[in-house]
Short mmCIF file of C-alpha atoms in Angstrom, two decimals:
data_model
loop_
_atom_site.label_atom_id
_atom_site.label_comp_id
_atom_site.label_asym_id
_atom_site.label_seq_id
_atom_site.Cartn_x
_atom_site.Cartn_y
_atom_site.Cartn_z
CA MET A 155 -34.94 -99.71 -6.56
CA THR A 156 -35.95 -99.12 -2.96
CA ILE A 157 -33.11 -97.95 -0.75
CA THR A 158 -33.31 -99.05 2.88
CA PRO A 159 -30.47 -98.05 5.25
CA THR A 160 -29.02 -100.87 7.33
CA THR A 161 -30.56 -100.88 10.82
CA ALA A 162 -28.97 -103.08 13.46
CA GLY A 163 -31.05 -104.74 16.13
CA THR A 164 -34.36 -105.03 14.28
CA ASN A 165 -36.28 -108.22 13.64
CA ALA A 166 -38.69 -106.66 11.19
CA PRO A 167 -38.47 -108.10 7.66
CA PRO A 168 -37.34 -105.71 4.92
CA PRO A 169 -40.15 -104.03 2.98
CA GLU A 170 -41.13 -105.55 -0.31
CA ASN A 171 -40.63 -103.69 -3.56
CA LYS A 172 -43.03 -103.78 -6.48
CA ALA A 173 -41.32 -106.82 -7.89
CA GLY A 174 -42.02 -108.71 -4.68
CA LYS A 175 -38.36 -109.00 -3.69
CA GLY A 176 -36.84 -107.74 -0.42
CA ALA A 177 -35.43 -104.23 -0.58
CA GLU A 178 -31.66 -103.91 -0.63
CA GLU A 179 -30.12 -102.91 2.68
CA VAL A 180 -27.57 -100.16 2.23
CA PRO A 181 -24.94 -99.10 4.80
CA VAL A 182 -25.15 -95.45 5.79
CA HIS A 183 -21.74 -94.62 4.34
CA ARG A 184 -23.08 -95.58 0.93
CA LEU A 185 -26.05 -93.28 1.41
CA VAL A 186 -23.57 -90.50 2.20
CA THR A 187 -21.71 -91.43 -0.98
CA ARG A 188 -24.91 -91.42 -3.00
CA ALA A 189 -26.16 -88.08 -1.65
CA THR A 190 -22.83 -86.40 -2.43
CA GLY A 191 -22.52 -87.94 -5.87
CA THR A 192 -26.09 -87.14 -6.85
CA TYR A 193 -25.75 -83.50 -5.81
CA ILE A 194 -22.42 -82.90 -7.55
CA ALA A 195 -23.51 -84.75 -10.68
CA ARG A 196 -26.52 -82.45 -10.86
CA ILE A 197 -24.68 -79.14 -10.46
CA GLN A 198 -21.27 -79.84 -12.06
CA PRO A 199 -22.48 -79.85 -15.71
CA GLN A 200 -24.46 -76.68 -15.03
CA TYR A 201 -21.33 -74.98 -13.72
CA LEU A 202 -19.31 -76.17 -16.73
CA ALA A 203 -22.02 -74.63 -18.93
CA ASP A 204 -21.57 -71.34 -17.02
CA ARG A 205 -25.13 -71.25 -15.72
CA PRO A 206 -25.38 -68.23 -13.37
CA HIS A 207 -27.18 -70.07 -10.54
CA ALA A 208 -24.53 -72.84 -10.54
CA VAL A 209 -21.69 -70.32 -10.56
CA ALA A 210 -23.27 -68.55 -7.59
CA GLU A 211 -23.79 -71.83 -5.73
CA LEU A 212 -20.17 -72.85 -6.09
CA ALA A 213 -19.08 -69.44 -4.85
CA ARG A 214 -21.18 -70.03 -1.72
CA LEU A 215 -19.82 -73.55 -1.29
CA ARG A 216 -16.21 -72.43 -1.52
CA ARG A 217 -16.67 -70.24 1.53
CA GLY A 218 -17.16 -73.41 3.56
CA ALA A 219 -14.13 -75.31 2.27
CA GLY A 220 -12.07 -76.64 5.16
CA LYS A 221 -14.69 -75.61 7.75
CA ARG A 222 -17.37 -77.45 9.72
CA ALA A 223 -20.99 -77.52 8.62
CA HIS A 224 -22.30 -75.45 11.54
CA GLU A 225 -19.74 -72.68 11.02
CA VAL A 226 -21.12 -71.38 7.72
CA THR A 227 -24.75 -70.39 8.21
CA ASP A 228 -25.03 -69.27 4.57
CA LEU A 229 -24.73 -72.92 3.55
CA TRP A 230 -27.34 -74.37 5.86
CA GLY A 231 -29.81 -76.23 3.69
CA ILE A 232 -27.61 -76.84 0.63
CA GLU A 233 -29.16 -79.37 -1.73
CA GLY A 234 -26.58 -82.02 -0.91
CA MET A 235 -27.76 -81.98 2.70
CA ASP A 236 -31.37 -82.21 1.52
CA ASP A 237 -30.49 -85.24 -0.60
CA LEU A 238 -28.88 -86.86 2.43
CA ALA A 239 -31.85 -86.08 4.68
CA ASN A 240 -34.22 -87.69 2.19
CA LEU A 241 -32.11 -90.84 2.02
CA LEU A 242 -31.94 -91.09 5.81
CA ALA A 243 -35.56 -90.13 6.44
CA ASP A 244 -36.63 -93.69 7.27
CA HIS A 245 -33.59 -94.44 9.44
CA GLY A 246 -35.33 -93.84 12.77
CA ARG A 247 -32.54 -95.35 14.90
CA PHE A 248 -29.71 -93.61 13.11
CA SER A 249 -27.56 -91.84 15.73
CA ARG A 250 -24.73 -90.40 13.62
CA ALA A 251 -26.63 -87.83 11.56
CA GLU A 252 -24.07 -85.13 12.38
CA ASP A 253 -21.20 -87.29 11.10
CA ALA A 254 -23.10 -87.87 7.85
CA GLU A 255 -23.79 -84.16 7.43
CA GLU A 256 -20.17 -83.24 8.11
CA ALA A 257 -18.97 -85.75 5.50
CA VAL A 258 -21.32 -84.48 2.79
CA PHE A 259 -20.58 -80.83 3.64
CA LEU A 260 -16.81 -81.26 3.62
CA ALA A 261 -16.77 -83.22 0.36
CA CYS A 262 -19.08 -80.79 -1.46
CA THR A 263 -17.23 -77.66 -0.34
CA LEU A 264 -13.85 -79.13 -1.23
CA TRP A 265 -15.18 -80.03 -4.67
CA ALA A 266 -16.35 -76.44 -5.17
CA LEU A 267 -12.87 -75.20 -4.23
CA HIS A 268 -11.32 -77.73 -6.62
CA GLN A 269 -13.65 -76.73 -9.47
CA GLN A 270 -13.08 -72.97 -9.05
CA SER A 271 -12.69 -71.13 -12.39
CA GLY A 272 -12.34 -74.42 -14.28
CA ARG A 273 -14.74 -74.86 -17.18
CA ASP A 274 -12.90 -77.36 -19.37
CA GLN A 275 -13.58 -80.46 -17.23
CA GLY A 276 -15.34 -81.55 -14.09
CA MET A 277 -13.10 -81.98 -11.07
CA HIS A 278 -15.42 -84.61 -9.62
CA GLN A 279 -14.61 -87.80 -11.47
CA ARG A 280 -15.80 -91.22 -10.46
CA ASN A 281 -13.19 -93.81 -9.51
CA GLN A 282 -10.37 -91.27 -9.07
CA THR A 283 -9.43 -92.12 -5.50
CA LEU A 284 -7.67 -89.80 -3.07
CA GLY A 285 -4.51 -91.89 -3.06
CA GLY A 286 -4.63 -92.21 -6.85
CA ALA A 287 -5.10 -88.46 -7.25
CA VAL A 288 -2.06 -87.74 -5.08
CA ARG A 289 -0.03 -90.22 -7.13
CA ALA A 290 -1.20 -88.52 -10.35
CA LEU A 291 -0.27 -85.14 -8.89
CA ILE A 292 3.24 -86.35 -8.08
CA ARG A 293 3.68 -87.54 -11.66
CA ALA A 294 2.22 -84.31 -13.03
CA GLN A 295 5.02 -82.50 -11.20
CA GLY A 296 7.60 -84.61 -12.96
CA THR A 297 8.46 -87.13 -10.26
CA ALA A 298 8.59 -90.78 -11.23
CA GLY A 299 9.81 -94.12 -9.95
CA GLU A 300 11.14 -94.54 -6.44
CA ASP A 301 11.12 -90.77 -5.88
CA GLU A 302 7.32 -90.94 -5.73
CA GLU A 303 7.49 -92.73 -2.38
CA SER A 304 9.59 -89.97 -0.79
CA SER A 305 7.66 -87.09 -2.33
CA PRO A 306 6.43 -84.30 -0.01
CA LEU A 307 3.02 -84.84 -1.60
CA ARG A 308 2.92 -88.39 -0.31
CA LYS A 309 3.73 -87.00 3.12
CA ARG A 310 0.71 -84.69 2.80
CA LEU A 311 -1.48 -87.75 2.20
CA VAL A 312 0.03 -89.45 5.24
CA ARG A 313 -0.76 -86.35 7.30
CA VAL A 314 -4.42 -86.61 6.30
CA GLY A 315 -4.44 -90.24 7.39
CA THR A 316 -2.81 -89.53 10.74
CA ALA A 317 -4.96 -86.53 11.69
CA GLU A 318 -6.73 -86.83 15.03
CA SER A 319 -9.68 -84.52 14.44
CA LEU A 320 -12.07 -83.73 11.60
CA ASP A 321 -10.90 -80.12 11.73
CA SER A 322 -7.35 -81.29 10.98
CA VAL A 323 -8.53 -83.59 8.21
CA ALA A 324 -10.47 -80.71 6.64
CA VAL A 325 -7.48 -78.36 6.68
CA ARG A 326 -5.07 -80.98 5.31
CA LEU A 327 -7.47 -82.08 2.58
CA ARG A 328 -7.95 -78.45 1.60
CA GLU A 329 -4.18 -78.14 1.10
CA ILE A 330 -4.16 -81.18 -1.17
CA VAL A 331 -7.21 -80.02 -3.12
CA LEU A 332 -5.57 -76.67 -3.91
CA LEU A 333 -2.61 -78.55 -5.37
CA LEU A 334 -4.91 -80.86 -7.33
CA ARG A 335 -6.70 -77.80 -8.71
CA GLY A 336 -3.45 -76.29 -9.93
CA ALA A 337 -2.55 -79.48 -11.80
CA LYS A 338 -6.15 -80.15 -12.96
CA VAL A 339 -6.16 -83.60 -11.37
CA PRO A 340 -9.76 -84.69 -10.57
CA LEU A 341 -11.03 -86.57 -7.53
CA ASP A 342 -14.03 -88.76 -6.70
CA TYR A 343 -15.74 -86.63 -4.07
CA ALA A 344 -18.63 -89.02 -3.56
CA ARG A 345 -16.28 -91.81 -2.58
CA LEU A 346 -14.33 -89.40 -0.38
CA ALA A 347 -17.54 -88.41 1.44
CA GLY A 348 -18.27 -92.04 2.29
CA GLN A 349 -14.76 -92.46 3.62
CA LEU A 350 -15.01 -89.28 5.69
CA TYR A 351 -18.20 -90.56 7.28
CA ARG A 352 -16.52 -93.83 8.25
CA TRP A 353 -13.35 -92.03 9.41
CA GLN A 354 -15.33 -90.19 12.09
CA HIS A 355 -16.24 -93.51 13.75
CA ARG A 356 -13.12 -94.46 15.68
CA PRO A 357 -13.41 -98.26 15.10
CA ASP A 358 -13.58 -97.65 11.33
CA ARG A 359 -10.78 -95.10 11.14
CA ALA A 360 -7.89 -97.51 10.64
CA GLY A 361 -9.73 -99.14 7.74
CA VAL A 362 -10.12 -95.80 5.98
CA GLN A 363 -6.46 -94.98 6.57
CA ARG A 364 -5.51 -98.32 5.00
CA GLU A 365 -7.74 -97.57 2.01
CA TRP A 366 -5.97 -94.28 1.34
CA GLY A 367 -2.62 -96.04 1.50
CA ARG A 368 -3.75 -98.87 -0.78
CA GLU A 369 -5.17 -96.36 -3.25
CA PHE A 370 -1.76 -94.71 -3.47
CA HIS A 371 0.04 -98.00 -4.01
CA LEU A 372 -2.54 -99.43 -6.42
CA ALA A 373 -2.13 -96.30 -8.54
CA ALA A 374 1.60 -97.03 -8.78
CA ALA A 375 0.96 -100.60 -9.91
CA ALA A 376 -1.58 -99.47 -12.49
CA GLY A 377 0.77 -96.77 -13.76
CA LYS A 378 3.51 -99.33 -14.41
CA LYS A 379 1.05 -101.29 -16.54
CA GLY A 380 0.15 -98.17 -18.48
CA ARG A 381 -3.53 -98.02 -17.57
CA PRO A 382 -5.73 -96.08 -15.15
CA ALA A 383 -5.89 -97.21 -11.54
CA ALA A 384 -9.01 -99.06 -10.47
CA SER A 385 -10.81 -98.14 -7.28
CA GLY A 386 -10.29 -101.42 -5.54
CA THR A 387 -11.33 -103.86 -8.24
CA ASP A 388 -7.80 -104.75 -9.33
CA GLY A 389 -5.60 -106.79 -7.03
CA GLU A 390 -6.31 -106.31 -3.35
CA ALA A 391 -9.64 -104.56 -2.92
CA ILE A 392 -9.63 -101.23 -1.15
CA ASP A 393 -13.21 -101.69 0.02
CA ARG A 394 -15.51 -104.11 -1.74
CA THR A 395 -18.58 -102.17 -0.63
CA LEU A 396 -17.28 -99.28 -2.75
CA ALA A 397 -16.60 -101.27 -5.93
CA ALA A 398 -16.90 -99.29 -9.14
CA ASP A 399 -20.27 -100.29 -10.53
CA GLU A 400 -23.52 -98.71 -11.56
CA GLU A 401 -25.01 -99.15 -8.09
CA GLU A 402 -22.21 -97.26 -6.36
CA TYR A 403 -23.99 -93.92 -6.23
CA GLY A 404 -27.47 -95.27 -6.74
CA GLY A 405 -27.00 -95.32 -10.51
CA TYR A 406 -26.99 -91.54 -11.06
CA ALA A 407 -25.89 -90.12 -14.37
CA ALA A 408 -24.09 -86.87 -15.00
CA GLY A 409 -26.49 -83.99 -14.79
CA GLU A 410 -29.29 -86.14 -13.43
#
């Protein structure tokens, strides 16, 4: 399938694919999601298999956790960034390349921190939302019922949502990720990357904050029914453009 980023203000018709149908237009935040997911899905199984090059790559990535992309020169040119550049190569009018790079960089480095020394399971898991992961962490620590709403962990999630700079978001997410690592609670880092890209655009920020809150509350509703929380496909959608389907990350498979 041909991937064409959405470009506002153009009257040119979309290119035709081999089947003769118009190519699908994809918002940039989904390209950020896809680049992140493709990269992690490629390296995560190699790390779990204890491949030396993957172990070394995660060690490099961890040094950037909680920092900005330009601050860690050793990580310039990581494959996740290359994947993103390839997806955005035809987006000539795209003016937020730095925001996209920061989102991919932050998500990938946080995943590496989360995955550190863990070989029994991958800490990147599709459809495990940030709010849902925090809810799972609260329950893993033995809190249930109404106490979940007053948990200090919920307050940490709120602090991420109310941060005023990407630096603050990075530091606060790093704190949560370290706690998730200790409890072996996974997180969907591809989805998080797409949200971080949107968060950096002030008009979209409130929507991302609402998503994180809904994820937390949807996880509570799903838990009462005794089943895993959906990522916006059950009840009120968190973001219908991020529905859990095979097209979400461009259809990548683990290890692809």
